[in-house]
mmCIF file of C-alpha atoms and ligand atoms in Angstrom:
data_model
loop_
_atom_site.group_PDB
_atom_site.id
_atom_site.type_symbol
_atom_site.label_atom_id
_atom_site.label_comp_id
_atom_site.label_asym_id
_atom_site.label_seq_id
_atom_site.Cartn_x
_atom_site.Cartn_y
_atom_site.Cartn_z
ATOM 1 C CA MET A 84 -24.972 97.096 -33.922
ATOM 2 C CA LYS A 85 -24.112 94.793 -31.051
ATOM 3 C CA THR A 86 -21.332 92.235 -31.436
ATOM 4 C CA ILE A 87 -21.928 88.490 -31.358
ATOM 5 C CA LEU A 88 -19.351 85.758 -31.201
ATOM 6 C CA SER A 89 -20.297 82.177 -31.801
ATOM 7 C CA GLY A 90 -18.289 79.201 -32.960
ATOM 8 C CA MET A 91 -18.116 75.506 -33.614
ATOM 9 C CA ARG A 92 -15.446 72.903 -33.133
ATOM 10 C CA PRO A 93 -14.451 71.637 -36.591
ATOM 11 C CA SER A 94 -15.824 68.115 -36.574
ATOM 12 C CA GLY A 95 -16.192 67.649 -40.344
ATOM 13 C CA LYS A 96 -19.438 67.502 -42.291
ATOM 14 C CA LEU A 97 -22.377 68.882 -40.343
ATOM 15 C CA HIS A 98 -25.767 67.271 -39.883
ATOM 16 C CA ILE A 99 -29.299 68.645 -39.916
ATOM 17 C CA GLY A 100 -29.175 69.067 -36.129
ATOM 18 C CA HIS A 101 -26.458 71.706 -36.713
ATOM 19 C CA LEU A 102 -28.440 73.191 -39.586
ATOM 20 C CA PHE A 103 -31.618 73.824 -37.588
ATOM 21 C CA GLY A 104 -29.946 74.196 -34.197
ATOM 22 C CA VAL A 105 -27.210 76.690 -35.126
ATOM 23 C CA LEU A 106 -26.804 77.681 -38.770
ATOM 24 C CA GLU A 107 -30.389 78.847 -39.390
ATOM 25 C CA ASN A 108 -30.025 81.060 -36.355
ATOM 26 C CA TRP A 109 -26.619 82.429 -37.435
ATOM 27 C CA ARG A 110 -28.016 83.205 -40.876
ATOM 28 C CA LYS A 111 -30.705 85.409 -39.343
ATOM 29 C CA LEU A 112 -28.335 87.064 -36.853
ATOM 30 C CA GLN A 113 -26.071 88.293 -39.665
ATOM 31 C CA ASP A 114 -28.644 90.952 -40.516
ATOM 32 C CA SER A 115 -28.953 92.540 -37.104
ATOM 33 C CA TYR A 116 -25.607 91.967 -35.349
ATOM 34 C CA ARG A 117 -21.904 92.376 -36.041
ATOM 35 C CA CYS A 118 -21.149 88.660 -36.247
ATOM 36 C CA TYR A 119 -17.904 86.772 -35.688
ATOM 37 C CA PHE A 120 -18.177 83.074 -36.486
ATOM 38 C CA GLU A 121 -15.216 81.096 -35.254
ATOM 39 C CA VAL A 122 -13.762 77.771 -36.322
ATOM 40 C CA ALA A 123 -12.755 76.696 -32.823
ATOM 41 C CA ASP A 124 -9.794 74.521 -33.762
ATOM 42 C CA TRP A 125 -7.874 74.987 -30.501
ATOM 43 C CA HIS A 126 -10.985 73.715 -28.757
ATOM 44 C CA ALA A 127 -10.979 70.712 -31.075
ATOM 45 C CA MET A 128 -7.388 70.020 -30.005
ATOM 46 C CA THR A 129 -8.505 69.472 -26.387
ATOM 47 C CA THR A 130 -9.926 66.094 -27.411
ATOM 48 C CA GLU A 131 -8.368 65.485 -30.867
ATOM 49 C CA TYR A 132 -4.787 66.101 -29.737
ATOM 50 C CA ARG A 133 -3.604 62.711 -30.998
ATOM 51 C CA ASN A 134 -4.678 63.442 -34.562
ATOM 52 C CA PRO A 135 -4.585 67.213 -35.157
ATOM 53 C CA ARG A 136 -4.003 66.817 -38.908
ATOM 54 C CA ALA A 137 -7.625 65.714 -39.348
ATOM 55 C CA ILE A 138 -8.759 69.102 -38.012
ATOM 56 C CA ARG A 139 -7.725 70.907 -41.199
ATOM 57 C CA GLN A 140 -9.910 68.804 -43.505
ATOM 58 C CA ASN A 141 -12.720 68.901 -40.936
ATOM 59 C CA THR A 142 -12.474 72.691 -41.006
ATOM 60 C CA LEU A 143 -12.881 72.825 -44.783
ATOM 61 C CA GLU A 144 -15.861 70.454 -44.735
ATOM 62 C CA MET A 145 -17.552 72.324 -41.903
ATOM 63 C CA VAL A 146 -17.114 75.765 -43.428
ATOM 64 C CA LYS A 147 -18.523 74.530 -46.750
ATOM 65 C CA ASP A 148 -21.664 73.590 -44.821
ATOM 66 C CA TRP A 149 -21.727 77.052 -43.204
ATOM 67 C CA LEU A 150 -21.509 78.743 -46.577
ATOM 68 C CA ALA A 151 -24.074 76.411 -48.141
ATOM 69 C CA ALA A 152 -26.473 77.256 -45.295
ATOM 70 C CA GLY A 153 -26.221 80.970 -46.055
ATOM 71 C CA ILE A 154 -23.462 82.194 -43.746
ATOM 72 C CA ASP A 155 -22.093 85.072 -45.744
ATOM 73 C CA PRO A 156 -18.444 86.189 -45.477
ATOM 74 C CA LYS A 157 -19.514 89.668 -46.604
ATOM 75 C CA ARG A 158 -21.883 90.065 -43.667
ATOM 76 C CA ALA A 159 -19.997 88.104 -40.996
ATOM 77 C CA VAL A 160 -16.349 87.581 -40.116
ATOM 78 C CA ILE A 161 -15.621 83.881 -40.574
ATOM 79 C CA PHE A 162 -12.253 83.030 -39.052
ATOM 80 C CA VAL A 163 -10.025 80.324 -37.641
ATOM 81 C CA GLN A 164 -9.195 80.610 -33.962
ATOM 82 C CA SER A 165 -5.621 79.305 -34.277
ATOM 83 C CA ARG A 166 -4.862 81.944 -36.951
ATOM 84 C CA VAL A 167 -5.454 84.691 -34.407
ATOM 85 C CA PRO A 168 -2.731 84.189 -31.766
ATOM 86 C CA GLU A 169 -4.298 86.790 -29.473
ATOM 87 C CA HIS A 170 -6.843 84.142 -28.395
ATOM 88 C CA THR A 171 -4.149 82.155 -26.614
ATOM 89 C CA GLU A 172 -2.579 85.301 -25.193
ATOM 90 C CA LEU A 173 -5.825 86.505 -23.637
ATOM 91 C CA HIS A 174 -6.499 82.959 -22.454
ATOM 92 C CA ILE A 175 -3.310 83.114 -20.374
ATOM 93 C CA VAL A 176 -4.337 86.414 -18.804
ATOM 94 C CA PHE A 177 -7.841 85.123 -18.012
ATOM 95 C CA SER A 178 -6.517 81.865 -16.590
ATOM 96 C CA MET A 179 -5.130 83.895 -13.650
ATOM 97 C CA LEU A 180 -8.621 85.170 -12.883
ATOM 98 C CA VAL A 181 -10.378 81.883 -12.323
ATOM 99 C CA SER A 182 -9.949 79.329 -9.547
ATOM 100 C CA LEU A 183 -9.344 75.636 -10.077
ATOM 101 C CA SER A 184 -12.462 74.725 -8.081
ATOM 102 C CA ARG A 185 -14.576 76.976 -10.317
ATOM 103 C CA LEU A 186 -13.369 75.068 -13.374
ATOM 104 C CA LEU A 187 -13.966 71.717 -11.708
ATOM 105 C CA ARG A 188 -17.591 72.793 -11.130
ATOM 106 C CA ASN A 189 -18.112 73.528 -14.816
ATOM 107 C CA PRO A 190 -21.113 71.400 -15.935
ATOM 108 C CA THR A 191 -19.466 70.282 -19.201
ATOM 109 C CA PHE A 192 -16.360 69.164 -17.369
ATOM 110 C CA LYS A 193 -18.417 67.213 -14.833
ATOM 111 C CA GLU A 194 -20.367 65.598 -17.648
ATOM 112 C CA TYR A 195 -17.149 64.651 -19.431
ATOM 113 C CA VAL A 196 -15.675 63.099 -16.286
ATOM 114 C CA GLY A 197 -18.945 61.167 -15.820
ATOM 115 C CA GLU A 198 -18.562 59.785 -19.368
ATOM 116 C CA LEU A 199 -14.930 58.854 -18.708
ATOM 117 C CA LYS A 200 -15.935 57.126 -15.513
ATOM 118 C CA ALA A 201 -18.663 55.138 -17.256
ATOM 119 C CA LYS A 202 -16.181 54.186 -19.984
ATOM 120 C CA GLU A 203 -13.567 53.145 -17.462
ATOM 121 C CA LEU A 204 -16.110 51.094 -15.522
ATOM 122 C CA LYS A 205 -17.097 49.350 -18.720
ATOM 123 C CA THR A 206 -13.539 48.496 -19.712
ATOM 124 C CA SER A 207 -12.170 47.832 -16.259
ATOM 125 C CA GLY A 208 -15.339 46.404 -14.684
ATOM 126 C CA ARG A 209 -13.807 42.931 -14.609
ATOM 127 C CA ARG A 210 -10.680 44.244 -12.869
ATOM 128 C CA VAL A 211 -12.770 46.097 -10.294
ATOM 129 C CA LEU A 212 -14.883 43.002 -9.636
ATOM 130 C CA ASP A 213 -11.782 40.825 -9.235
ATOM 131 C CA ARG A 214 -10.376 43.295 -6.747
ATOM 132 C CA LEU A 215 -13.631 43.261 -4.805
ATOM 133 C CA VAL A 216 -13.629 39.448 -4.656
ATOM 134 C CA GLU A 217 -10.011 39.417 -3.430
ATOM 135 C CA GLN A 218 -10.794 41.967 -0.739
ATOM 136 C CA THR A 219 -13.812 39.926 0.359
ATOM 137 C CA LEU A 220 -11.680 36.783 0.612
ATOM 138 C CA ASP A 221 -9.118 38.682 2.714
ATOM 139 C CA ARG A 222 -11.875 39.695 5.105
ATOM 140 C CA ILE A 223 -13.148 36.118 5.410
ATOM 141 C CA LEU A 224 -9.633 34.865 6.204
ATOM 142 C CA GLU A 225 -9.177 37.624 8.725
ATOM 143 C CA VAL A 226 -12.403 36.652 10.505
ATOM 144 C CA LEU A 227 -11.498 32.965 10.363
ATOM 145 C CA GLN A 228 -8.165 33.698 12.053
ATOM 146 C CA GLN A 229 -9.881 35.808 14.703
ATOM 147 C CA GLU A 230 -12.396 33.060 15.357
ATOM 148 C CA GLN A 231 -9.617 30.499 15.904
ATOM 149 C CA GLN A 232 -7.960 32.735 18.451
ATOM 150 C CA SER A 233 -11.020 33.948 20.319
ATOM 151 C CA HIS A 234 -13.264 30.839 20.265
ATOM 152 C CA LEU A 235 -16.371 32.753 19.157
ATOM 153 C CA SER A 236 -19.697 30.972 19.214
ATOM 154 C CA ALA A 237 -21.161 30.041 15.843
ATOM 155 C CA LYS A 238 -23.701 32.863 16.162
ATOM 156 C CA GLU A 239 -21.081 35.471 17.040
ATOM 157 C CA TYR A 240 -18.821 34.238 14.273
ATOM 158 C CA ARG A 241 -21.667 34.508 11.751
ATOM 159 C CA SER A 242 -22.549 38.023 12.814
ATOM 160 C CA LEU A 243 -18.904 39.159 12.713
ATOM 161 C CA LEU A 244 -18.461 37.673 9.259
ATOM 162 C CA ARG A 245 -21.670 39.321 8.041
ATOM 163 C CA ALA A 246 -20.616 42.726 9.346
ATOM 164 C CA ARG A 247 -17.172 42.503 7.724
ATOM 165 C CA LEU A 248 -18.542 41.358 4.396
ATOM 166 C CA LYS A 249 -21.138 44.119 4.329
ATOM 167 C CA GLU A 250 -18.427 46.647 5.061
ATOM 168 C CA THR A 251 -16.208 45.382 2.239
ATOM 169 C CA VAL A 252 -18.962 45.154 -0.354
ATOM 170 C CA ALA A 253 -20.298 48.615 0.590
ATOM 171 C CA GLU A 254 -16.815 50.106 0.210
ATOM 172 C CA GLY A 255 -16.399 48.470 -3.199
ATOM 173 C CA LEU A 256 -19.819 49.567 -4.475
ATOM 174 C CA ASN A 257 -19.243 53.036 -3.189
ATOM 175 C CA ARG A 258 -16.032 53.236 -5.192
ATOM 176 C CA LEU A 259 -17.829 51.910 -8.256
ATOM 177 C CA PHE A 260 -20.945 54.028 -8.363
ATOM 178 C CA HIS A 261 -20.745 56.912 -5.968
ATOM 179 C CA THR A 262 -19.523 60.250 -7.244
ATOM 180 C CA THR A 263 -17.885 62.023 -4.382
ATOM 181 C CA GLU A 264 -17.320 65.751 -4.260
ATOM 182 C CA GLY A 265 -14.027 66.502 -5.964
ATOM 183 C CA GLU A 266 -13.893 63.135 -7.674
ATOM 184 C CA GLU A 267 -13.125 64.973 -10.904
ATOM 185 C CA LEU A 268 -9.603 65.335 -9.545
ATOM 186 C CA SER A 269 -9.213 61.571 -9.182
ATOM 187 C CA TYR A 270 -9.891 61.328 -12.927
ATOM 188 C CA GLY A 271 -7.297 63.975 -13.566
ATOM 189 C CA HIS A 272 -4.977 61.496 -15.243
ATOM 190 C CA LEU A 273 -7.572 60.977 -18.003
ATOM 191 C CA VAL A 274 -8.303 64.651 -18.699
ATOM 192 C CA ASN A 275 -5.811 67.084 -20.153
ATOM 193 C CA TYR A 276 -5.139 70.522 -18.746
ATOM 194 C CA GLY A 277 -6.464 72.110 -21.959
ATOM 195 C CA PHE A 278 -9.876 70.525 -21.551
ATOM 196 C CA LEU A 279 -10.211 71.774 -17.995
ATOM 197 C CA GLY A 280 -9.347 75.285 -19.170
ATOM 198 C CA TYR A 281 -11.524 75.338 -22.280
ATOM 199 C CA PRO A 282 -14.208 77.660 -20.753
ATOM 200 C CA VAL A 283 -11.414 80.165 -20.086
ATOM 201 C CA LEU A 284 -10.395 79.993 -23.734
ATOM 202 C CA GLN A 285 -14.076 80.402 -24.601
ATOM 203 C CA ALA A 286 -14.170 83.571 -22.483
ATOM 204 C CA ALA A 287 -11.118 84.834 -24.388
ATOM 205 C CA ASP A 288 -12.851 84.036 -27.705
ATOM 206 C CA ILE A 289 -15.887 86.106 -26.782
ATOM 207 C CA LEU A 290 -14.185 89.024 -25.056
ATOM 208 C CA LEU A 291 -11.373 89.455 -27.567
ATOM 209 C CA TYR A 292 -14.029 90.845 -29.919
ATOM 210 C CA LYS A 293 -15.875 92.504 -27.025
ATOM 211 C CA GLY A 294 -18.820 90.227 -27.672
ATOM 212 C CA GLU A 295 -21.916 91.663 -26.025
ATOM 213 C CA VAL A 296 -24.303 88.894 -26.914
ATOM 214 C CA VAL A 297 -23.872 85.123 -27.044
ATOM 215 C CA PRO A 298 -26.614 83.052 -28.704
ATOM 216 C CA VAL A 299 -27.384 80.071 -26.461
ATOM 217 C CA GLY A 300 -30.136 77.617 -25.664
ATOM 218 C CA GLU A 301 -31.703 77.834 -22.208
ATOM 219 C CA ASP A 302 -29.663 74.904 -20.877
ATOM 220 C CA GLN A 303 -26.400 76.552 -21.957
ATOM 221 C CA VAL A 304 -26.813 79.760 -19.983
ATOM 222 C CA PRO A 305 -24.497 78.512 -17.162
ATOM 223 C CA HIS A 306 -21.782 78.041 -19.786
ATOM 224 C CA ILE A 307 -21.430 81.758 -20.373
ATOM 225 C CA GLU A 308 -21.614 82.624 -16.692
ATOM 226 C CA LEU A 309 -17.868 82.073 -16.352
ATOM 227 C CA THR A 310 -17.199 84.529 -19.189
ATOM 228 C CA ARG A 311 -19.310 87.100 -17.365
ATOM 229 C CA GLU A 312 -17.414 86.500 -14.115
ATOM 230 C CA ILE A 313 -14.052 86.854 -15.843
ATOM 231 C CA ALA A 314 -15.090 90.073 -17.598
ATOM 232 C CA ARG A 315 -16.272 91.583 -14.302
ATOM 233 C CA ARG A 316 -13.100 90.530 -12.490
ATOM 234 C CA PHE A 317 -10.784 91.930 -15.163
ATOM 235 C CA ASN A 318 -12.699 95.210 -15.229
ATOM 236 C CA GLU A 319 -12.550 95.476 -11.450
ATOM 237 C CA TYR A 320 -8.832 94.578 -11.065
ATOM 238 C CA TYR A 321 -7.287 96.449 -14.003
ATOM 239 C CA ALA A 322 -9.480 98.641 -16.224
ATOM 240 C CA PRO A 323 -13.080 98.523 -17.446
ATOM 241 C CA ILE A 324 -12.464 97.432 -21.006
ATOM 242 C CA PHE A 325 -14.716 94.406 -21.441
ATOM 243 C CA PRO A 326 -18.505 94.268 -21.823
ATOM 244 C CA VAL A 327 -20.272 91.691 -19.649
ATOM 245 C CA PRO A 328 -21.926 89.591 -22.354
ATOM 246 C CA GLU A 329 -25.601 88.724 -22.186
ATOM 247 C CA PRO A 330 -27.083 85.420 -23.331
ATOM 248 C CA LEU A 331 -29.337 85.704 -26.346
ATOM 249 C CA LEU A 332 -31.872 82.991 -25.576
ATOM 250 C CA THR A 333 -32.752 81.063 -28.663
ATOM 251 C CA ARG A 334 -35.307 78.285 -28.977
ATOM 252 C CA PHE A 335 -33.849 75.466 -31.012
ATOM 253 C CA PRO A 336 -36.166 72.860 -32.514
ATOM 254 C CA ARG A 337 -35.543 69.326 -31.260
ATOM 255 C CA VAL A 338 -33.992 67.411 -34.141
ATOM 256 C CA PRO A 339 -34.037 63.703 -33.335
ATOM 257 C CA GLY A 340 -31.650 61.258 -34.965
ATOM 258 C CA THR A 341 -32.864 58.402 -37.142
ATOM 259 C CA ASP A 342 -33.172 56.245 -33.997
ATOM 260 C CA GLY A 343 -35.203 58.854 -32.111
ATOM 261 C CA LYS A 344 -32.325 59.762 -29.754
ATOM 262 C CA ARG A 345 -30.414 63.041 -29.822
ATOM 263 C CA MET A 346 -28.708 63.389 -33.191
ATOM 264 C CA SER A 347 -24.977 62.905 -32.835
ATOM 265 C CA LYS A 348 -22.101 61.563 -34.877
ATOM 266 C CA SER A 349 -20.998 59.194 -32.123
ATOM 267 C CA ARG A 350 -24.429 57.517 -32.138
ATOM 268 C CA GLY A 351 -24.317 57.035 -35.916
ATOM 269 C CA ASN A 352 -27.876 58.403 -36.262
ATOM 270 C CA THR A 353 -27.229 61.556 -38.272
ATOM 271 C CA ILE A 354 -28.532 62.915 -41.553
ATOM 272 C CA LEU A 355 -25.803 65.067 -43.078
ATOM 273 C CA ILE A 356 -26.504 68.349 -44.846
ATOM 274 C CA SER A 357 -24.445 66.895 -47.706
ATOM 275 C CA GLU A 358 -25.997 63.408 -47.512
ATOM 276 C CA LYS A 359 -25.951 61.637 -50.884
ATOM 277 C CA PRO A 360 -29.495 60.944 -52.237
ATOM 278 C CA GLU A 361 -29.153 57.137 -52.039
ATOM 279 C CA ASP A 362 -27.823 57.286 -48.454
ATOM 280 C CA LEU A 363 -30.542 59.735 -47.472
ATOM 281 C CA ALA A 364 -33.258 57.446 -48.899
ATOM 282 C CA GLN A 365 -31.834 54.477 -47.018
ATOM 283 C CA LYS A 366 -31.548 56.382 -43.742
ATOM 284 C CA VAL A 367 -35.142 57.622 -43.925
ATOM 285 C CA ARG A 368 -36.396 54.147 -44.887
ATOM 286 C CA ARG A 369 -34.695 52.667 -41.827
ATOM 287 C CA MET A 370 -35.895 55.283 -39.352
ATOM 288 C CA ILE A 371 -37.658 53.963 -36.310
ATOM 289 C CA THR A 372 -41.332 54.847 -35.892
ATOM 290 C CA ASP A 373 -44.014 54.213 -33.277
ATOM 291 C CA PRO A 374 -43.313 50.544 -32.344
ATOM 292 C CA GLN A 375 -47.049 49.916 -31.802
ATOM 293 C CA LYS A 376 -47.858 50.783 -35.406
ATOM 294 C CA ILE A 377 -46.856 47.719 -37.353
ATOM 295 C CA ARG A 378 -48.961 48.005 -40.506
ATOM 296 C CA ARG A 379 -51.256 50.481 -42.220
ATOM 297 C CA GLY A 380 -54.545 50.499 -40.333
ATOM 298 C CA ASP A 381 -52.868 50.403 -36.878
ATOM 299 C CA PRO A 382 -53.360 53.699 -35.048
ATOM 300 C CA GLY A 383 -50.053 55.528 -34.491
ATOM 301 C CA ARG A 384 -48.736 58.062 -31.984
ATOM 302 C CA PRO A 385 -47.014 60.874 -33.904
ATOM 303 C CA GLU A 386 -45.909 62.534 -30.672
ATOM 304 C CA ILE A 387 -43.371 59.751 -30.030
ATOM 305 C CA CYS A 388 -42.366 59.186 -33.647
ATOM 306 C CA PRO A 389 -39.061 60.688 -34.907
ATOM 307 C CA VAL A 390 -40.379 60.655 -38.487
ATOM 308 C CA PHE A 391 -43.158 62.993 -37.429
ATOM 309 C CA ALA A 392 -40.684 65.154 -35.491
ATOM 310 C CA LEU A 393 -38.648 65.578 -38.700
ATOM 311 C CA HIS A 394 -41.798 66.422 -40.685
ATOM 312 C CA ARG A 395 -42.269 69.241 -38.197
ATOM 313 C CA VAL A 396 -38.613 70.391 -38.396
ATOM 314 C CA PHE A 397 -38.662 70.420 -42.208
ATOM 315 C CA GLY A 398 -42.073 72.130 -42.280
ATOM 316 C CA THR A 399 -43.988 69.541 -44.290
ATOM 317 C CA PRO A 400 -47.064 71.493 -45.473
ATOM 318 C CA ASP A 401 -49.806 68.906 -44.754
ATOM 319 C CA LEU A 402 -48.668 68.229 -41.193
ATOM 320 C CA GLU A 403 -52.170 68.242 -39.693
ATOM 321 C CA ALA A 404 -53.378 65.668 -42.201
ATOM 322 C CA ILE A 405 -50.352 63.462 -41.474
ATOM 323 C CA GLU A 406 -51.048 63.659 -37.760
ATOM 324 C CA ARG A 407 -54.733 62.861 -38.204
ATOM 325 C CA ASP A 408 -54.155 59.991 -40.657
ATOM 326 C CA CYS A 409 -51.389 58.513 -38.529
ATOM 327 C CA ARG A 410 -53.699 58.443 -35.497
ATOM 328 C CA SER A 411 -56.596 56.957 -37.452
ATOM 329 C CA GLY A 412 -54.372 54.396 -39.158
ATOM 330 C CA ALA A 413 -55.216 55.676 -42.664
ATOM 331 C CA LEU A 414 -51.571 56.549 -43.258
ATOM 332 C CA GLY A 415 -48.920 53.831 -43.275
ATOM 333 C CA CYS A 416 -45.329 54.443 -42.160
ATOM 334 C CA VAL A 417 -43.895 53.604 -45.599
ATOM 335 C CA ASP A 418 -45.907 56.372 -47.267
ATOM 336 C CA CYS A 419 -45.271 58.735 -44.397
ATOM 337 C CA LYS A 420 -41.510 58.222 -44.818
ATOM 338 C CA LYS A 421 -41.769 58.782 -48.588
ATOM 339 C CA LYS A 422 -43.377 62.156 -47.919
ATOM 340 C CA LEU A 423 -40.620 62.987 -45.432
ATOM 341 C CA LEU A 424 -37.914 61.962 -47.878
ATOM 342 C CA SER A 425 -39.212 64.269 -50.606
ATOM 343 C CA GLN A 426 -39.550 67.115 -48.094
ATOM 344 C CA ILE A 427 -35.945 66.674 -46.913
ATOM 345 C CA GLN A 428 -34.684 66.409 -50.485
ATOM 346 C CA ALA A 429 -36.485 69.612 -51.475
ATOM 347 C CA HIS A 430 -34.939 71.404 -48.509
ATOM 348 C CA LEU A 431 -31.385 70.085 -48.825
ATOM 349 C CA GLU A 432 -30.979 70.059 -52.611
ATOM 350 C CA PRO A 433 -30.335 73.805 -53.039
ATOM 351 C CA LEU A 434 -27.833 73.700 -50.164
ATOM 352 C CA GLN A 435 -26.077 70.701 -51.652
ATOM 353 C CA GLU A 436 -25.897 72.360 -55.063
ATOM 354 C CA LYS A 437 -24.373 75.433 -53.510
ATOM 355 C CA ARG A 438 -21.955 73.322 -51.487
ATOM 356 C CA ALA A 439 -20.820 71.378 -54.547
ATOM 357 C CA GLY A 440 -19.837 74.686 -56.201
ATOM 358 C CA ILE A 441 -17.506 75.705 -53.355
ATOM 359 C CA SER A 442 -13.877 74.601 -53.718
ATOM 360 C CA ASP A 443 -11.330 74.031 -50.947
ATOM 361 C CA ALA A 444 -9.336 76.970 -52.335
ATOM 362 C CA GLN A 445 -12.335 79.305 -51.964
ATOM 363 C CA VAL A 446 -12.851 78.238 -48.367
ATOM 364 C CA VAL A 447 -9.164 78.797 -47.619
ATOM 365 C CA GLU A 448 -9.375 82.280 -49.112
ATOM 366 C CA ILE A 449 -12.484 83.145 -47.064
ATOM 367 C CA LEU A 450 -10.839 81.902 -43.881
ATOM 368 C CA GLU A 451 -7.580 83.769 -44.571
ATOM 369 C CA GLU A 452 -9.441 87.010 -45.170
ATOM 370 C CA GLY A 453 -11.758 86.494 -42.182
ATOM 371 C CA SER A 454 -8.827 85.659 -39.889
ATOM 372 C CA ARG A 455 -7.020 88.787 -41.059
ATOM 373 C CA ARG A 456 -10.055 90.934 -40.218
ATOM 374 C CA ALA A 457 -10.537 89.208 -36.880
ATOM 375 C CA ARG A 458 -6.889 89.744 -36.035
ATOM 376 C CA GLU A 459 -7.107 93.506 -36.553
ATOM 377 C CA VAL A 460 -9.783 93.690 -33.853
ATOM 378 C CA ALA A 461 -7.972 91.189 -31.622
ATOM 379 C CA ARG A 462 -4.742 93.209 -31.772
ATOM 380 C CA ARG A 463 -6.530 96.378 -30.699
ATOM 381 C CA THR A 464 -8.135 94.595 -27.737
ATOM 382 C CA MET A 465 -4.811 93.077 -26.663
ATOM 383 C CA ALA A 466 -3.161 96.514 -26.825
ATOM 384 C CA GLU A 467 -5.804 97.730 -24.353
ATOM 385 C CA VAL A 468 -5.222 94.661 -22.183
ATOM 386 C CA HIS A 469 -1.461 95.310 -22.065
ATOM 387 C CA GLU A 470 -2.064 98.939 -21.252
ATOM 388 C CA ALA A 471 -4.417 97.902 -18.416
ATOM 389 C CA LEU A 472 -1.973 95.335 -17.010
ATOM 390 C CA GLY A 473 1.020 97.667 -17.246
ATOM 391 C CA LEU A 474 3.575 94.894 -17.880
ATOM 392 C CA PHE A 475 6.980 95.656 -19.383
HETATM 393 S S1 SF4 B 121 -47.461 57.131 -39.907
HETATM 394 FE FE1 SF4 B 121 -45.734 58.527 -39.851
HETATM 395 S S2 SF4 B 121 -45.945 59.628 -37.955
HETATM 396 FE FE2 SF4 B 121 -47.267 57.823 -37.818
HETATM 397 S S3 SF4 B 121 -45.962 56.308 -36.801
HETATM 398 FE FE3 SF4 B 121 -45.776 55.991 -38.999
HETATM 399 S S4 SF4 B 121 -43.989 57.174 -39.580
HETATM 400 FE FE4 SF4 B 121 -44.630 57.879 -37.553
#
């Protein structure tokens, strides 16, 4: 059996995007791979460092969802990253094998800096604009003074003023919107060192268990490239002890949020695995649909409707009829949503029942036992690493 490591940052109760995007896949993998499923709480610390106490409760809630979805502690090792200190130890070793510029090129880091920049522009836009106005006024005064001294003609004065203003405004706009190479560094004060290094910790997570396979979506393949580079470098410099992990390409269904955009907690458009029936009914009722279909009888476009997308995700049996009747106008959105609601309820109810029967104490026990098993493997790998490095 090949070894797989996969994990999630503990962010609390999971939504159906996690269920269909990750957990369904993990459940199947348990049968054919040696699976390690990690609660990546050190990773959570990179952004939740001001409130680490919330991570514990988030861990319990998340793991209950894992168990409810069929992740089985008898078939997979379910563990907490911070309970296996070897992760941080291997992280230190790996951090010597990767350059700063390589980390700055990491797509997730670039994305994060882009978000920070957009946020900063939003909050400090006024300040930036004020600065631009002041700089423009300075330039006008400068030109006025020059004109007094040099007796420029009106035409020359106009053209000089125009050139200076263009220069100032272009500089200001460039600062506002242009992302220059290496700009990530200028946002360094907003990003902690841990966040920059998180792909190195991720490499340690995978290689500590000699993970050979990492389940990823097509767009995430670059994310494991760094792990592969680190494994190769370690093997070349010291001793060939690490496998070079391969991506296991997995097609994840697109699970839209209730507003049709990507489902995410920050957008407030999620449907939780543990959603209460009354909240679920309200969320489905309020889902957006094809804006051109206002009443029954109007022809609809299922291909752009998130309700239809969820019918597909939840495998509603009469999907073809729904599609046909939506297009013809025979089906109204209210009835279509009622069908979706009962389909979601039928799917989630058994999971919710199972979840309700799992206590915090049981989760703690599973995580303690899983972390103990993970640590046995981690210790053996670190012994090999020390042997390869030949330190004192
Ligand atoms: S009938 Fe259903 S699929 Fe068609 S637009 Fe309305 S909610 Fe969407």
